[in-house]
Each structure stands twice: as structure tokens, then as C-alpha cells.
mmCIF file of C-alpha atoms in Angstrom:
data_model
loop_
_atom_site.group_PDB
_atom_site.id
_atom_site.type_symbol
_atom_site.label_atom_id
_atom_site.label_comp_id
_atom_site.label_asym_id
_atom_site.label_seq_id
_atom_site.Cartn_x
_atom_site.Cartn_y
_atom_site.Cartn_z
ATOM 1 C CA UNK A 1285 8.666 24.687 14.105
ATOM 2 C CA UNK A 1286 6.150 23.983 16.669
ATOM 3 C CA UNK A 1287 3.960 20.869 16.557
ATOM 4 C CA UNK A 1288 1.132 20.322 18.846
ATOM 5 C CA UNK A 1289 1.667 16.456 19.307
ATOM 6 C CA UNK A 1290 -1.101 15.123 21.426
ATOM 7 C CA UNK A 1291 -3.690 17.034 18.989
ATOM 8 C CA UNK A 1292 -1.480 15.502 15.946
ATOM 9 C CA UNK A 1293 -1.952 11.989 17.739
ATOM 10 C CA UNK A 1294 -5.247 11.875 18.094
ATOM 11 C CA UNK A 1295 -6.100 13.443 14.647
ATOM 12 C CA UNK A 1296 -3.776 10.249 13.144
ATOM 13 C CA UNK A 1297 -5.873 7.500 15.545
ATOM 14 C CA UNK A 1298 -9.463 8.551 15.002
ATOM 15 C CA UNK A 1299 -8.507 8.716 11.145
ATOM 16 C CA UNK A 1300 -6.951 5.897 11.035
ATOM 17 C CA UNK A 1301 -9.538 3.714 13.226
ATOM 18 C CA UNK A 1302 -12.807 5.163 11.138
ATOM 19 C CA UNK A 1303 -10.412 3.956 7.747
ATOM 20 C CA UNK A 1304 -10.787 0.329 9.706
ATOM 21 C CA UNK A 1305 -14.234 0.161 10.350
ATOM 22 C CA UNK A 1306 -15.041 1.118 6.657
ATOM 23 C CA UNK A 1307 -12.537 -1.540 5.231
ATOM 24 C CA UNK A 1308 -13.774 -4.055 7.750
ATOM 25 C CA UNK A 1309 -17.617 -3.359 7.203
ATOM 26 C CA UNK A 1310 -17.349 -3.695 3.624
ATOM 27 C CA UNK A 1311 -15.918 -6.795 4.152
ATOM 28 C CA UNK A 1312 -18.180 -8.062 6.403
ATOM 29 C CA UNK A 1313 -21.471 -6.913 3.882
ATOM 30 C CA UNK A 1314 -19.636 -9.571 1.239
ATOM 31 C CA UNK A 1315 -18.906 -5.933 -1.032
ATOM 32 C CA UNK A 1316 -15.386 -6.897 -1.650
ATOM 33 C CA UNK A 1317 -16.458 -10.479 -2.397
ATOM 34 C CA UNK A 1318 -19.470 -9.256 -4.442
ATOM 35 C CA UNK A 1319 -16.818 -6.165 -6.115
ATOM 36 C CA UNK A 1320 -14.100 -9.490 -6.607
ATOM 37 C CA UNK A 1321 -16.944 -12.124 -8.098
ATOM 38 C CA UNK A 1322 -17.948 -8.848 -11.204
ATOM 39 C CA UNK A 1323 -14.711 -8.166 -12.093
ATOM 40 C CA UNK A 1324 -13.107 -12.006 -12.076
ATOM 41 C CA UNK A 1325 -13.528 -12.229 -15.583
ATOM 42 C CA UNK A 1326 -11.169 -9.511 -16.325
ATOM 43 C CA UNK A 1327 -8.607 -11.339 -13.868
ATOM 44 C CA UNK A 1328 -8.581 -14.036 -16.415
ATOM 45 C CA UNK A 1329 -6.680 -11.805 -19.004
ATOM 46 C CA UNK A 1330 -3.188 -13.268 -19.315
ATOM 47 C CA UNK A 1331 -2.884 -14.884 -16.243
ATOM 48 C CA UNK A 1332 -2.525 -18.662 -16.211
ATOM 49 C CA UNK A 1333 -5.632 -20.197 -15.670
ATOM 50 C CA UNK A 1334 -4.996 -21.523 -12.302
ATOM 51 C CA UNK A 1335 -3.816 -18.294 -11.084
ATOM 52 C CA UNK A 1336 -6.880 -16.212 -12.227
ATOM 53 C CA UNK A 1337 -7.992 -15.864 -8.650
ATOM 54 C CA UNK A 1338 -5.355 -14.633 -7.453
ATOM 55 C CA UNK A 1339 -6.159 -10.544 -8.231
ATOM 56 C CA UNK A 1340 -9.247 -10.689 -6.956
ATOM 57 C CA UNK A 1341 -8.270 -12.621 -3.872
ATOM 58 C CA UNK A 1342 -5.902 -9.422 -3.517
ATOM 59 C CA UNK A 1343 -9.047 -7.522 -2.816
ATOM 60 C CA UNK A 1344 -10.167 -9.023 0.296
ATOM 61 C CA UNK A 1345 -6.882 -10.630 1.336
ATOM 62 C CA UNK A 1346 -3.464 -10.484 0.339
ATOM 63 C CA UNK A 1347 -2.282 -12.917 2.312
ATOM 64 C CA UNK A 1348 -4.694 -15.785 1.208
ATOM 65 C CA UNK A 1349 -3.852 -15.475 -2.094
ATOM 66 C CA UNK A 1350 -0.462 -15.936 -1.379
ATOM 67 C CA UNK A 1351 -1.474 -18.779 0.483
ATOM 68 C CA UNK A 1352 -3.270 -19.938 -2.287
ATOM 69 C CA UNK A 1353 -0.547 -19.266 -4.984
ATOM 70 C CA UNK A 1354 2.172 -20.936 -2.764
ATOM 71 C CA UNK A 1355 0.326 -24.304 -2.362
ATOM 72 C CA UNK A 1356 0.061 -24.464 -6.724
ATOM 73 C CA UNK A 1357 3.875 -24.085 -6.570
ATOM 74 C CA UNK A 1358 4.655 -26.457 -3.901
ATOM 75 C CA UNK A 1359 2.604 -29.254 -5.772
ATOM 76 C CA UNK A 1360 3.974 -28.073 -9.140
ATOM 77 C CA UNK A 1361 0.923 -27.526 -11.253
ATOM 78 C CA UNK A 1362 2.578 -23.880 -11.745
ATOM 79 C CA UNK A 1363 5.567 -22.306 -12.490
ATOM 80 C CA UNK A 1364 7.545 -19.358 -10.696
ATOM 81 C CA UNK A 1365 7.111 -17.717 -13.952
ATOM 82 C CA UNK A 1366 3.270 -17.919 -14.115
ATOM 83 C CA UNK A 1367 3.552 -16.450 -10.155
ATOM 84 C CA UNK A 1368 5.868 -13.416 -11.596
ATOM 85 C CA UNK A 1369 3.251 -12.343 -14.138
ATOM 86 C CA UNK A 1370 0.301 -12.382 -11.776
ATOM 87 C CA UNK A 1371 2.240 -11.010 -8.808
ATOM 88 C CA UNK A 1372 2.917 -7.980 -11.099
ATOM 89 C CA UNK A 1373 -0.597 -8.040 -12.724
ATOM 90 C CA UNK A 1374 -1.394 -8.102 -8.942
ATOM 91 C CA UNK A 1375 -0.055 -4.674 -8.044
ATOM 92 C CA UNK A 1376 -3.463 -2.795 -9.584
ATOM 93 C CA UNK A 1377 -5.576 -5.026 -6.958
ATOM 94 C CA UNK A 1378 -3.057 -4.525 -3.660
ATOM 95 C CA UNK A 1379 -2.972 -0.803 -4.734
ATOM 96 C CA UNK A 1380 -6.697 -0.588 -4.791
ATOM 97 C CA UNK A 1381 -6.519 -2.606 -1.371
ATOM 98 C CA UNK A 1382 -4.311 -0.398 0.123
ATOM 99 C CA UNK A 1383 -6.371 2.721 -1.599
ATOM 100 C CA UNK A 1384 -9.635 1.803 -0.089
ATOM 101 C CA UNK A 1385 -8.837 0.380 3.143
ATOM 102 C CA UNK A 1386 -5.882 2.764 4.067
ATOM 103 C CA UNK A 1387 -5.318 5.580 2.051
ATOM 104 C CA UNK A 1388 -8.837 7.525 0.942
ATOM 105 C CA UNK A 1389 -10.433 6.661 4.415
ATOM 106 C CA UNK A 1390 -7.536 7.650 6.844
ATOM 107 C CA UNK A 1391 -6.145 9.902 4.606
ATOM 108 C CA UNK A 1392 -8.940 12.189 3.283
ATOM 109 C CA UNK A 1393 -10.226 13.023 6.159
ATOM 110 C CA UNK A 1394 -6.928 13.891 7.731
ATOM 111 C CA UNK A 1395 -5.224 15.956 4.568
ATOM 112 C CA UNK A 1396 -8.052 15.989 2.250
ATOM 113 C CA UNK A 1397 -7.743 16.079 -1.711
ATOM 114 C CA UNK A 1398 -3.903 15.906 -1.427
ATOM 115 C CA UNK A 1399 -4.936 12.480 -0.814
ATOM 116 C CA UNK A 1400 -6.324 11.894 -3.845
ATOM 117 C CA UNK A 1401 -4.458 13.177 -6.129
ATOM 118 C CA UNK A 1402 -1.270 11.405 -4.571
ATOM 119 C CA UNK A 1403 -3.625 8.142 -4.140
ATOM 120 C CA UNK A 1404 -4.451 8.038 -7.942
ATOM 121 C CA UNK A 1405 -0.897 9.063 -9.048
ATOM 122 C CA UNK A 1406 0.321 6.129 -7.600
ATOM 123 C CA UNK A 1407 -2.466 3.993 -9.245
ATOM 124 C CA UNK A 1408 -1.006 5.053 -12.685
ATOM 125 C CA UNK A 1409 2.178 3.306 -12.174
ATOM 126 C CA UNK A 1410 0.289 -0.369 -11.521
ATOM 127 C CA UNK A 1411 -1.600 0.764 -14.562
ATOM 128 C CA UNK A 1412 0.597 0.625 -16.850
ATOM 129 C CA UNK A 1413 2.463 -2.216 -15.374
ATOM 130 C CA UNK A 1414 -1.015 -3.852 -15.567
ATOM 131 C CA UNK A 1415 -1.772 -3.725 -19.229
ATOM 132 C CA UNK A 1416 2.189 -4.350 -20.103
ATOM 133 C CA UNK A 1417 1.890 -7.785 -17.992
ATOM 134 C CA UNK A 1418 -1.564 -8.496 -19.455
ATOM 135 C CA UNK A 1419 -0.757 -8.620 -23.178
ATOM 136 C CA UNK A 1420 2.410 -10.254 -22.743
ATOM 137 C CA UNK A 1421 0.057 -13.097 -20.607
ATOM 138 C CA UNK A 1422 -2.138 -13.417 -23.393
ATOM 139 C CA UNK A 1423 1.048 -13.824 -25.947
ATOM 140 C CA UNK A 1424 2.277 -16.773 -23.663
ATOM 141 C CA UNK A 1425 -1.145 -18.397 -22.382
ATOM 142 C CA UNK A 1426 -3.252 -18.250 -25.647
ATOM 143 C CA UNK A 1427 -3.367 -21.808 -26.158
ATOM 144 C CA UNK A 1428 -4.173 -22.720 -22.835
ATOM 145 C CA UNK A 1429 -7.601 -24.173 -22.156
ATOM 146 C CA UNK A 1430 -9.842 -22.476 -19.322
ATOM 147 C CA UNK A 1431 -11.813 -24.151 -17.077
ATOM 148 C CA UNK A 1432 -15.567 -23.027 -16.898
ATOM 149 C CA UNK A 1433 -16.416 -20.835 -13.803
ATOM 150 C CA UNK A 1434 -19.737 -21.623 -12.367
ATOM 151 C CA UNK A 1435 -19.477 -18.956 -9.637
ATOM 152 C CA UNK A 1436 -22.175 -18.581 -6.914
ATOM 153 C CA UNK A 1437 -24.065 -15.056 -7.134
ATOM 154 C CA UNK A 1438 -23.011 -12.981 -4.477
ATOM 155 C CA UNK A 1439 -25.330 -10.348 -2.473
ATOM 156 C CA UNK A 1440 -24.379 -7.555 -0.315
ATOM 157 C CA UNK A 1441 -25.825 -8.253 2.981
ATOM 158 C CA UNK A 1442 -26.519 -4.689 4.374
ATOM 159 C CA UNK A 1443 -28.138 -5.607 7.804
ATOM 160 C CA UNK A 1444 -27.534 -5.177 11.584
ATOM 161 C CA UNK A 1445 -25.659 -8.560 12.477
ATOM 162 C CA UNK A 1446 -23.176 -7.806 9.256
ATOM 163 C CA UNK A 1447 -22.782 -3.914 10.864
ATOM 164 C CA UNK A 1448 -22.406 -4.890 13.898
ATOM 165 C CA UNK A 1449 -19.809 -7.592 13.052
ATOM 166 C CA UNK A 1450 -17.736 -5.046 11.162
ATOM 167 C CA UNK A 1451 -17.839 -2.094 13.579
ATOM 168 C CA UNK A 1452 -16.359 -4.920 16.238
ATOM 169 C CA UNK A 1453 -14.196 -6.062 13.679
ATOM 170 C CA UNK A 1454 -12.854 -2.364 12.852
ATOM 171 C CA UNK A 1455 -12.199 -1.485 16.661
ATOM 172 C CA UNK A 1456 -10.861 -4.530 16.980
ATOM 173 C CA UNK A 1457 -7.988 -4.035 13.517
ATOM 174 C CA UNK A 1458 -8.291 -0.183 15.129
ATOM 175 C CA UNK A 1459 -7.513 -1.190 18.653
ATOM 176 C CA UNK A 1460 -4.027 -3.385 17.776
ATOM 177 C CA UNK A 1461 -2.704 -0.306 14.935
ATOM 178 C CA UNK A 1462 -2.768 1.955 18.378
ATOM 179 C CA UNK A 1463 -1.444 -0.335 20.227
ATOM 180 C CA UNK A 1464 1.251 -0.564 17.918
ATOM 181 C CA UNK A 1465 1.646 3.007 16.689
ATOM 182 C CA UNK A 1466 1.779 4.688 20.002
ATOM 183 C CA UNK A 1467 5.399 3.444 20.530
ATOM 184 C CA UNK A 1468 6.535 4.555 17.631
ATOM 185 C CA UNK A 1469 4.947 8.181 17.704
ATOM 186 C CA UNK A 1470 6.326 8.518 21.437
ATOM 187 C CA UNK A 1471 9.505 7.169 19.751
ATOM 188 C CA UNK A 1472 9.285 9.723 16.795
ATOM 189 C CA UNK A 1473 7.965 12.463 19.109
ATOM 190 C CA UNK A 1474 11.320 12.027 21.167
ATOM 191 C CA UNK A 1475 13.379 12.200 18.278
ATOM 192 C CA UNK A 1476 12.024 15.676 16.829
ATOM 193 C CA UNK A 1477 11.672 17.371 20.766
ATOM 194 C CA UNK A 1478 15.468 16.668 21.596
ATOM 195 C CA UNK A 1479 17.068 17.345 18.428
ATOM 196 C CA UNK A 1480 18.261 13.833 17.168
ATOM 197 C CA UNK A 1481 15.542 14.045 14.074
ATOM 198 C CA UNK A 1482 17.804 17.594 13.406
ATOM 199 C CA UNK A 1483 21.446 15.683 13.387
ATOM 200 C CA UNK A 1484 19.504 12.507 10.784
ATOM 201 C CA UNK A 1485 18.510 15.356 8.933
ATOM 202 C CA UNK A 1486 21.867 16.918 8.429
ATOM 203 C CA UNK A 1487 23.495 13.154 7.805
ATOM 204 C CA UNK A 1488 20.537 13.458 5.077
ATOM 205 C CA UNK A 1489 20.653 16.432 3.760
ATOM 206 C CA UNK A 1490 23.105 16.879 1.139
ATOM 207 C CA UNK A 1491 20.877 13.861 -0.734
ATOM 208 C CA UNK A 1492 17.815 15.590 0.395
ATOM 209 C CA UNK A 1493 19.023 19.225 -0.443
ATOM 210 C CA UNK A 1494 19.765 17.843 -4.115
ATOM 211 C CA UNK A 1495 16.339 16.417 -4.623
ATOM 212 C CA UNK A 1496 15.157 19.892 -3.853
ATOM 213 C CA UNK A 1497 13.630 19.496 -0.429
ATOM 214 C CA UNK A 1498 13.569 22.099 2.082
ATOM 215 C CA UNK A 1499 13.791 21.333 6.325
ATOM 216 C CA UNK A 1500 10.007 20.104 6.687
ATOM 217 C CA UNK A 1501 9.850 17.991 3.572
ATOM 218 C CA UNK A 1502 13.115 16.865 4.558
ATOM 219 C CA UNK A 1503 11.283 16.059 8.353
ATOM 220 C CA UNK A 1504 8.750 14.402 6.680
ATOM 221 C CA UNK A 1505 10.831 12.110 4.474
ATOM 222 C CA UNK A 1506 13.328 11.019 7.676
ATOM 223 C CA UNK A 1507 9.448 10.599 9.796
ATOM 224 C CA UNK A 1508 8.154 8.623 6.844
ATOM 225 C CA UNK A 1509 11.114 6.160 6.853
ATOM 226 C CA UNK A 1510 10.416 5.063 9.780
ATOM 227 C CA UNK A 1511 6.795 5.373 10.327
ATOM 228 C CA UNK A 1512 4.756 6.832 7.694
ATOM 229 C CA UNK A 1513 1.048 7.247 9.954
ATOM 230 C CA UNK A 1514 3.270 9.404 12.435
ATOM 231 C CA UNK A 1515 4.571 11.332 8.873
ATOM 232 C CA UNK A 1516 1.349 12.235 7.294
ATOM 233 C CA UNK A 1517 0.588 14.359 10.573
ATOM 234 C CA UNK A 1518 3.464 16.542 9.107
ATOM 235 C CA UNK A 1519 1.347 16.971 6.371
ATOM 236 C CA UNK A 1520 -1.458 19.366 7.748
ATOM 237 C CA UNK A 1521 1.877 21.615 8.874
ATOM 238 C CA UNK A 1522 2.719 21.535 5.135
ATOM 239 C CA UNK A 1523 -0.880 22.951 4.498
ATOM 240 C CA UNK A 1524 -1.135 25.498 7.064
ATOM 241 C CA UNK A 1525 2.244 26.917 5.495
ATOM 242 C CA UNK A 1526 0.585 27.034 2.166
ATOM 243 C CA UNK A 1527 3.111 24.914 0.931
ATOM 244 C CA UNK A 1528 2.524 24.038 -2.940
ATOM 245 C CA UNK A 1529 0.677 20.996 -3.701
ATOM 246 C CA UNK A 1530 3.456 19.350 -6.460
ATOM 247 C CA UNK A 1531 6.284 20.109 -3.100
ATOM 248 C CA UNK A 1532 4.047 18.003 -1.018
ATOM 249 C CA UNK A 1533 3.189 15.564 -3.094
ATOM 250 C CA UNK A 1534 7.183 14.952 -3.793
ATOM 251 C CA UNK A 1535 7.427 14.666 -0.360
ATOM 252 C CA UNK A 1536 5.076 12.128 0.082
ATOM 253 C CA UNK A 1537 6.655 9.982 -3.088
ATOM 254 C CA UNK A 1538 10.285 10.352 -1.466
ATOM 255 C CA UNK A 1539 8.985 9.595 1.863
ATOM 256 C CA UNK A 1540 7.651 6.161 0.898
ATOM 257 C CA UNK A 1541 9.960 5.248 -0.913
ATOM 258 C CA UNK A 1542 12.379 5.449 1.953
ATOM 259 C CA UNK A 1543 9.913 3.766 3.764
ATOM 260 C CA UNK A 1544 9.971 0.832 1.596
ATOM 261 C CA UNK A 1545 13.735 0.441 1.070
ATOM 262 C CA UNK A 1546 15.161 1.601 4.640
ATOM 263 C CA UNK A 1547 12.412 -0.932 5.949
ATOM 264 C CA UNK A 1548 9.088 -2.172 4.834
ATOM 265 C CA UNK A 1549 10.717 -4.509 2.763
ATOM 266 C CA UNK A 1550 12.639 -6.688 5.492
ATOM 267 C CA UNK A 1551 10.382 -6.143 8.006
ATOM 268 C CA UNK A 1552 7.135 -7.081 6.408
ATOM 269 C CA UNK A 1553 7.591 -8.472 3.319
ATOM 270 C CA UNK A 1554 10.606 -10.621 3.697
ATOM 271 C CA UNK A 1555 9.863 -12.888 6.629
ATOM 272 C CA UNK A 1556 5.914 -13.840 5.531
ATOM 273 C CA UNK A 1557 7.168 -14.796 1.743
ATOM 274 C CA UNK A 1558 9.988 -16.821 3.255
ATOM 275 C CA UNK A 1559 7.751 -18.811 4.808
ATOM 276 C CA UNK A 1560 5.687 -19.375 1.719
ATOM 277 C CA UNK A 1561 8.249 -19.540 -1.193
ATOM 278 C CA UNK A 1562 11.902 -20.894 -1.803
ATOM 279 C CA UNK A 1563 14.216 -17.713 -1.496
ATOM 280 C CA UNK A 1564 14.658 -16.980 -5.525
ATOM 281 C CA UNK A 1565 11.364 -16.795 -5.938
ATOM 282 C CA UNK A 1566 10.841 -14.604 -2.702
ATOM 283 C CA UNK A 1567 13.854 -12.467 -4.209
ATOM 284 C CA UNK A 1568 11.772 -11.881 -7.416
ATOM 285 C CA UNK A 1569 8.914 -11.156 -5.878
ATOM 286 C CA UNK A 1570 10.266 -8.267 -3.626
ATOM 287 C CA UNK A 1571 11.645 -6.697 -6.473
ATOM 288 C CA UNK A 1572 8.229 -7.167 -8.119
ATOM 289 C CA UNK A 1573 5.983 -5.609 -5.201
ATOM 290 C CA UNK A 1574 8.208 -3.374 -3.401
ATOM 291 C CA UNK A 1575 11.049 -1.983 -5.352
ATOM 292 C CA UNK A 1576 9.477 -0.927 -8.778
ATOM 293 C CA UNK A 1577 7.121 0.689 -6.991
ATOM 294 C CA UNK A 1578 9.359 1.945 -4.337
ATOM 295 C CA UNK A 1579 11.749 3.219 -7.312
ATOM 296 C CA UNK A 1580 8.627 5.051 -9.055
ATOM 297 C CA UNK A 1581 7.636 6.743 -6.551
ATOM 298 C CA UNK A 1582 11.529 7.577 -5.804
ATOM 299 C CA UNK A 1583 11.787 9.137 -9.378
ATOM 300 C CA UNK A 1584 8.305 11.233 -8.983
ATOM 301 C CA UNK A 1585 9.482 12.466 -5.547
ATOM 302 C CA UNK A 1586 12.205 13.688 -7.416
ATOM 303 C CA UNK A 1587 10.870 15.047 -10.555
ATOM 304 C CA UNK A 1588 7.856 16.791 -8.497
ATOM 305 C CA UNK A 1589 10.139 18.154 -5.347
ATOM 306 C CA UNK A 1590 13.542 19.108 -8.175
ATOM 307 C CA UNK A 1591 12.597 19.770 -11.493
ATOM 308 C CA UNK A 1592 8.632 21.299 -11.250
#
């Protein structure tokens, strides 16, 4: 299989920088605050009152509202199970986060519809988990009185200061994922090119074999666990094969969730919510945001790559 690497490179960068300088402009215009203020009232569905900013604050930063969300437990005005059933209510936002600012801009224009389809299959999950954690809210917060919400009106400022601010801000976000990518598609590169990628594979492959993946799914899935932007370069090849949409779109499921178990979990997740929460909670909350999700998309790899 040969891959022309420097082409794949820059195909991944120029995708990936244009996907920052839409999420940062429409953060800069005050959309995502304007998008968060319209749709806080639905936030407000069994969540505990305090907490009811917390989905929307998903939506422009996940990190504040952890900030946010850690402070109420530190002071005790919550409890770690009223920051269980918005973390998971939470999922819809940080998928739609991840959707907008990640997937559909970087990955559209790189693999096209493929993107969509495997975007919005995804969203279905945190769906469902959604409306499950939302009526059992509602059971448990009924009697709780809400606060009024006298929220300022929010405009989108479309103008040349709030362009220009996001365009820097987006080469800027662009700039430091290069920066840190290009190690790790050197590092990938070197793998494939001198065989080593071949001997993980066969250490792999009986697992892989039985989920019904073939050499370049299976090349994808053992890219995607350790960097998933260097992976989805594997995914034009897939294309160009005419390989069938349901085998690519297992790859992609198996392929992050390897991502999230071999690593993303520990790596990202684990050291930022030590930092905010006492390590039971930070347990729970893993399992919450990274492993039922990594374990759905582990069981629709499967079913789309084995048994369709």
C-alpha cells in the first residue's frame, strides 16, 4: 500500500486549521454565547438548579464549566450526585462541541459525507443518554425551587474587529495543533515506512481479524490509537479503494474507541479532573464521559465492521 505522506500531511493541517478558525470565529461573534443563552431553558430540565449552566457552558468551554461545577462541590452547595446527572446530560453539548469545532469542519472537507453520517451516529448515543438522564432529573428535582433567570440579550457581533480577532485566534489554536501533530505524524509515518505498524498489527490481529477487519481498517484502528488526525488521512485510501461505507464507518467506531481506552483517557482526561475533583468522583466521571461512549462506539465498530 502506497501512501503519499507529505500530500496526506498537508491535506490533515489545512483541514484541520480552517476547522479552527470557524470554531474560533464563531466564538469570537458571541454565536456560541448567543446559540448557549436560546437554548438555556432546555438545560434546566432535570438538572439541579445550580448546575443548569453547566450544558451550555459545554458549548463554548468545557473546561470552565468544570471549573464552575468544581467550585459548587468544594463549597458543598451540591452533591457528586447532582454533578453525575449533568456530566451525563452533558455529553449531547461536548458532542455538539466536538461536532462543530472538530469534526464537520476538519472532517468534511477532508472525507466528505462519511463525516456526517459517522458525526450524527455518534450524536444518537448522547441522545438517548440525554433524555434517559433528563426524566430521571425531573423525578428527583421536582420539588426544587428555581431561581429566576434575568439573562442579558445577546447579539452576534458580525464585524471586522470580531473577524479579525477570530482568524488570529484560529491560526493561533491552528499554529500549536501543528506544532504538536507533526511529531506524532513523523512518529506514525516511521512506524508504517519500516514495518513496525506491520508487527502491532499482527500482535492485533487475531482481535482485529474477529471483529471483521481487513489490513487497512486494521492500519487505521492501530493509527487511530495513537493519533486519530494522522488516522483519518487513511480514510481517503479507504475511498479511493471503494471501500463500503458501513466497513469504514466500523473502522472509524473501533478506531476511537481504542483511542479513548489505550489513551485519551489518562492522558487528557485524568490529570485536568484530578486537579478539580477528589478521585471517586473523578473515577465516576471518566466512566461517565469516556468509557460509555468509548464502549458504544466499540460495539458499533463491531456490529458495522462483523455482522453487516
Amino acid at each position: 500500500m502506497h501512501i503519499d505522506f507529505f500530500r496526506l500531511y498537508l491535506m490533515i493541517i489545512s483541514s484541520i486549521t480552517f476547522g479552527y478558525l470557524i470554531a474560533a470565529i464563531s466564538v469570537e461573534t458571541g454565536f456560541i454565547n448567543w446559540l448557549g443563552l436560546k437554548t438555556v431553558k432546555l438545560s434546566k430540565i432535570g438538572i439541579h438548579p445550580l448546575l443548569s449552566p453547566i450544558p451550555i457552558l459545554y458549548l463554548v468551554s468545557p473546561r470552565a464549566a468544570h471549573l464552575h461545577a468544581s467550585k459548587l462541590l468544594k463549597e458543598g452547595k451540591i452533591k457528586p450526585r447532582d454533578l453525575y446527572i449533568t456530566a451525563a446530560a452533558s455529553n449531547f453539548p461536548m458532542r455538539i462541541t466536538f461536532l462543530y469545532r472538530y469534526y464537520f469542519p476538519v472532517l468534511i472537507p477532508l472525507i466528505g459525507w462519511i463525516a456526517v453520517y459517522y458525526g450524527l451516529l455518534r450524536l444518537l448515543f448522547d441522545t438517548v443518554v440525554l433524555f434517559i438522564v433528563l426524566i430521571t432529573g425531573r423525578r428527583i428535582y421536582k420539588n426544587i425551587k428555581r431561581p429566576g433567570n434575568d439573562s442579558e440579550t445577546i447579539k452576534i457581533q458580525l464585524n471586522y474587529e470580531t473577524l479579525k480577532k477570530g482568524i488570529a485566534s484560529g491560526l493561533k489554536e491552528g499554529g500549536k495543533f501543528i506544532i504538536k501533530f507533526s511529531p506524532l505524524f513523523g512518529f506514525v509515518t516511521f512506524l508504517i515506512n519500516h514495518g513496525i505498524m506491520d508487527k502491532m498489527l499482527t500482535f492485533m490481529s487475531p482481535l482485529l481479524k474477529w471483529a471483521g477487519l481487513d489490513n487497512l481498517c486494521a492500519t487505521y484502528v492501530a493509527t487511530a490509537a495513537i493519533s486519530p488526525p494522522v488516522a483519518y488521512g487513511l480514510i481517503k485510501v479507504m475511498i479511493a479503494k471503494h471501500y463500503p461505507l458501513i466497513k469504514i464507518l466500523g473502522a472509524m467506531f473501533i478506531g476511537n474507541a481504542c483511542f479513548t481506552f489505550l489513551r485519551a483517557w489518562w492522558a487528557y482526561v485524568l490529570p485536568y479532573y484530578l486537579g478539580l475533583y477528589p478521585m471517586k468522583v473523578t473515577i465516576i466521571l471518566i466512566f461517565i464521559q469516556s468509557f460509555l461512549p468509548a464502549l458504544y462506539n466499540l460495539s458499533m465498530g463491531i456490529i458495522f465492521s462483523k455482522f453487516l
